[in-house]
Coordinates of N, CA and C in Angstrom, one line a residue:
V14 N -3.5 -35.9 59.3 CA -4.0 -37.1 58.7 C -4.4 -38.2 59.4
G15 N -5.6 -38.7 58.7 CA -6.2 -39.7 59.8 C -6.0 -41.1 59.5
E16 N -6.6 -42.2 59.7 CA -6.4 -43.4 59.4 C -6.4 -43.8 58.2
I17 N -5.3 -44.8 57.8 CA -4.7 -45.1 56.5 C -5.8 -46.3 56.1
T18 N -6.8 -46.4 55.0 CA -7.7 -47.3 55.2 C -7.5 -48.2 53.6
S19 N -6.5 -48.2 53.1 CA -6.3 -48.7 51.8 C -4.7 -49.3 51.7
Q20 N -4.6 -49.7 50.4 CA -3.3 -50.1 49.7 C -2.5 -51.1 50.7
G21 N -3.1 -52.0 51.5 CA -2.5 -52.9 52.2 C -2.1 -52.6 53.8
L22 N -2.5 -51.2 53.9 CA -1.8 -50.7 55.1 C -3.4 -50.5 56.3
E23 N -4.6 -50.9 55.7 CA -5.7 -50.8 56.7 C -5.4 -51.7 57.8
R24 N -6.4 -51.4 58.8 CA -6.5 -52.2 59.9 C -6.5 -53.7 59.7
A25 N -5.8 -54.4 60.4 CA -5.8 -56.2 60.0 C -5.4 -56.6 61.5
Q26 N -6.0 -57.9 61.5 CA -5.6 -58.8 62.7 C -4.2 -59.1 62.8
G27 N -3.5 -58.8 63.9 CA -2.3 -59.4 64.0 C -2.3 -60.9 64.8
T28 N -1.1 -61.4 64.9 CA -0.8 -62.6 65.5 C -0.3 -62.4 66.8
A29 N -1.0 -62.9 67.7 CA -0.7 -63.1 69.4 C 0.2 -64.2 69.6
T30 N 1.2 -64.1 70.5 CA 2.1 -65.0 71.0 C 2.3 -64.5 72.6
S31 N 2.4 -65.6 73.3 CA 2.9 -65.4 74.6 C 4.3 -65.6 74.9
G32 N 4.7 -64.5 75.8 CA 6.0 -64.1 76.2 C 6.4 -64.8 77.4
G33 N 5.4 -65.4 78.0 CA 5.5 -65.9 79.6 C 4.4 -65.4 80.2
T34 N 4.5 -65.7 81.7 CA 3.4 -65.3 82.3 C 3.4 -63.7 82.1
G35 N 2.0 -63.2 82.1 CA 1.5 -62.0 82.0 C 1.9 -60.9 80.7
Q36 N 2.7 -61.8 79.8 CA 3.1 -61.0 78.7 C 2.6 -61.7 77.5
I37 N 2.2 -60.7 76.5 CA 1.6 -61.1 75.3 C 2.4 -60.3 74.1
T38 N 2.5 -60.8 73.0 CA 3.2 -59.8 71.8 C 2.0 -60.1 70.8
I39 N 1.6 -59.0 70.1 CA 0.5 -58.7 69.0 C 1.5 -58.3 68.0
S40 N 1.6 -59.0 66.8 CA 2.5 -58.6 65.6 C 1.8 -58.5 64.4
K41 N 1.9 -57.7 63.5 CA 1.7 -57.6 62.2 C 2.4 -56.8 61.0
T42 N 2.7 -57.7 60.2 CA 3.5 -56.9 59.1 C 2.4 -56.2 57.9
F43 N 2.6 -55.2 57.6 CA 1.7 -54.5 56.4 C 2.9 -54.6 55.4
T44 N 2.1 -54.7 54.1 CA 2.9 -54.4 52.9 C 2.2 -53.5 51.9
M45 N 2.5 -52.5 51.8 CA 1.9 -51.3 50.8 C 1.7 -51.6 49.3
T46 N 0.5 -51.9 49.0 CA 0.2 -52.4 47.4 C 0.0 -51.0 46.7
S47 N -0.1 -51.3 45.4 CA -0.3 -50.1 44.5 C -1.6 -49.5 44.7
G48 N -1.8 -48.2 44.2 CA -3.1 -47.5 44.5 C -2.8 -46.1 44.0
A49 N -4.0 -45.2 44.5 CA -3.9 -43.7 44.3 C -2.9 -43.1 44.8
N50 N -2.4 -43.4 46.0 CA -1.5 -42.9 46.4 C 0.0 -43.3 46.4
P51 N 0.9 -42.6 45.7 CA 2.4 -43.2 45.5 C 3.0 -43.4 46.9
S52 N 2.7 -42.9 47.9 CA 3.5 -43.1 49.2 C 2.6 -42.7 50.3
F53 N 2.9 -43.5 51.7 CA 2.2 -42.7 52.9 C 3.5 -42.7 53.8
T54 N 3.5 -41.7 54.7 CA 4.3 -41.6 55.7 C 3.7 -42.0 57.1
I55 N 4.2 -43.1 57.6 CA 3.8 -43.7 58.9 C 4.2 -43.0 60.2
N56 N 3.2 -42.3 60.7 CA 3.6 -41.5 62.1 C 3.0 -42.2 63.2
K57 N 2.2 -43.1 63.0 CA 1.4 -43.4 64.4 C 1.1 -44.8 64.0
A58 N 0.9 -45.6 65.1 CA 0.3 -47.0 65.2 C -0.8 -47.1 65.8
G59 N -1.8 -47.7 65.7 CA -3.1 -47.7 66.8 C -3.5 -49.5 66.9
L60 N -3.7 -49.7 68.2 CA -4.2 -51.2 68.5 C -5.7 -50.8 68.7
F61 N -6.6 -51.6 68.0 CA -8.0 -51.4 68.2 C -8.5 -52.9 68.6
D62 N -9.8 -52.7 69.2 CA -10.6 -54.1 69.3 C -11.5 -54.4 68.3
S63 N -11.3 -53.9 67.3 CA -12.5 -54.3 66.0 C -11.8 -54.0 64.8
S64 N -12.3 -54.5 63.8 CA -11.6 -54.3 62.2 C -12.1 -53.2 61.7
S65 N -13.4 -52.6 62.3 CA -14.0 -51.3 61.9 C -14.6 -50.7 63.3
G66 N -14.7 -49.3 63.2 CA -15.2 -48.6 64.7 C -14.4 -49.2 65.6
G67 N -14.9 -49.3 66.7 CA -14.4 -50.2 67.9 C -13.8 -49.1 68.9
T68 N -12.9 -49.7 69.8 CA -12.2 -48.9 70.6 C -10.8 -48.9 70.5
L69 N -10.1 -47.6 70.5 CA -8.6 -47.5 70.2 C -7.9 -47.7 71.6
V70 N -7.5 -49.0 71.8 CA -6.9 -49.4 73.0 C -5.7 -48.8 73.2
A71 N -4.6 -48.6 72.3 CA -3.5 -48.0 72.4 C -3.0 -47.4 71.3
V72 N -2.1 -46.2 71.4 CA -1.5 -45.7 70.3 C -0.3 -45.3 70.5
A73 N 0.8 -45.5 69.5 CA 2.1 -45.0 69.8 C 2.4 -44.2 68.7
L74 N 3.3 -43.1 68.8 CA 4.1 -42.3 67.7 C 5.4 -42.9 67.4
I75 N 5.5 -42.9 66.2 CA 6.6 -43.6 65.5 C 7.9 -42.6 65.4
N76 N 9.0 -43.0 66.2 CA 10.2 -42.0 66.0 C 10.8 -42.2 64.4
N77 N 11.1 -41.2 63.9 CA 11.9 -41.1 62.5 C 10.9 -42.0 61.8
P78 N 9.5 -41.5 61.3 CA 8.7 -42.2 60.8 C 8.9 -42.6 59.3
P79 N 8.6 -43.8 59.0 CA 9.1 -44.3 57.5 C 8.3 -43.6 56.3
T80 N 8.6 -43.5 55.1 CA 7.6 -43.1 54.1 C 7.7 -44.6 53.2
L81 N 6.5 -45.3 53.2 CA 6.4 -46.4 52.3 C 5.9 -46.1 51.1
Q82 N 6.5 -46.9 50.3 CA 6.1 -46.9 48.6 C 5.7 -48.5 48.3
E83 N 5.2 -48.4 47.2 CA 4.9 -49.7 46.7 C 5.5 -50.8 47.0
G84 N 5.4 -52.1 47.7 CA 6.1 -53.1 48.0 C 7.1 -53.0 49.2
D85 N 6.9 -51.9 49.8 CA 7.4 -51.6 51.2 C 6.7 -52.3 52.4
S86 N 7.3 -52.8 53.5 CA 6.6 -53.3 54.3 C 7.3 -52.7 55.8
I87 N 6.3 -52.7 56.6 CA 6.6 -52.4 57.9 C 6.0 -53.4 59.1
T88 N 6.6 -53.7 60.0 CA 6.0 -54.6 61.1 C 5.8 -53.8 62.2
I89 N 4.6 -54.1 62.8 CA 4.2 -53.2 64.2 C 4.2 -54.4 65.2
N90 N 4.8 -54.3 66.3 CA 4.6 -55.2 67.4 C 4.3 -54.4 68.8
W91 N 3.1 -55.1 69.3 CA 2.9 -54.3 70.6 C 3.1 -55.3 71.6
Q92 N 3.8 -55.2 72.6 CA 4.0 -55.9 73.8 C 3.2 -55.5 74.7
I93 N 2.3 -56.3 75.5 CA 1.5 -56.0 76.6 C 1.9 -56.9 77.9
N94 N 2.1 -56.0 78.9 CA 2.5 -56.8 80.0 C 1.4 -56.5 81.1
I95 N 0.9 -57.7 81.8 CA -0.4 -57.6 82.7 C 0.2 -58.0 84.1
T96 N 0.4 -57.1 84.8 CA 0.8 -57.4 86.2 C -0.4 -57.4 87.5

């Protein structure tokens, strides 16, 4: 299964916060809306440098992937450490 591009689960800009010297956290909460698909299982999360196209900067497999239905939310947090 490819990238989810609808129902509130499509790419979106996260909020970046500083965690101290050399550390940044990027966070985004996604809430599934109604649409053609009654549910989506979230197996991976990707961090891109663009809202479309662009470069996949990081990808993570999700342990115990949740299946979201309309109204369900998931928060993705990326912690980046620069040394």
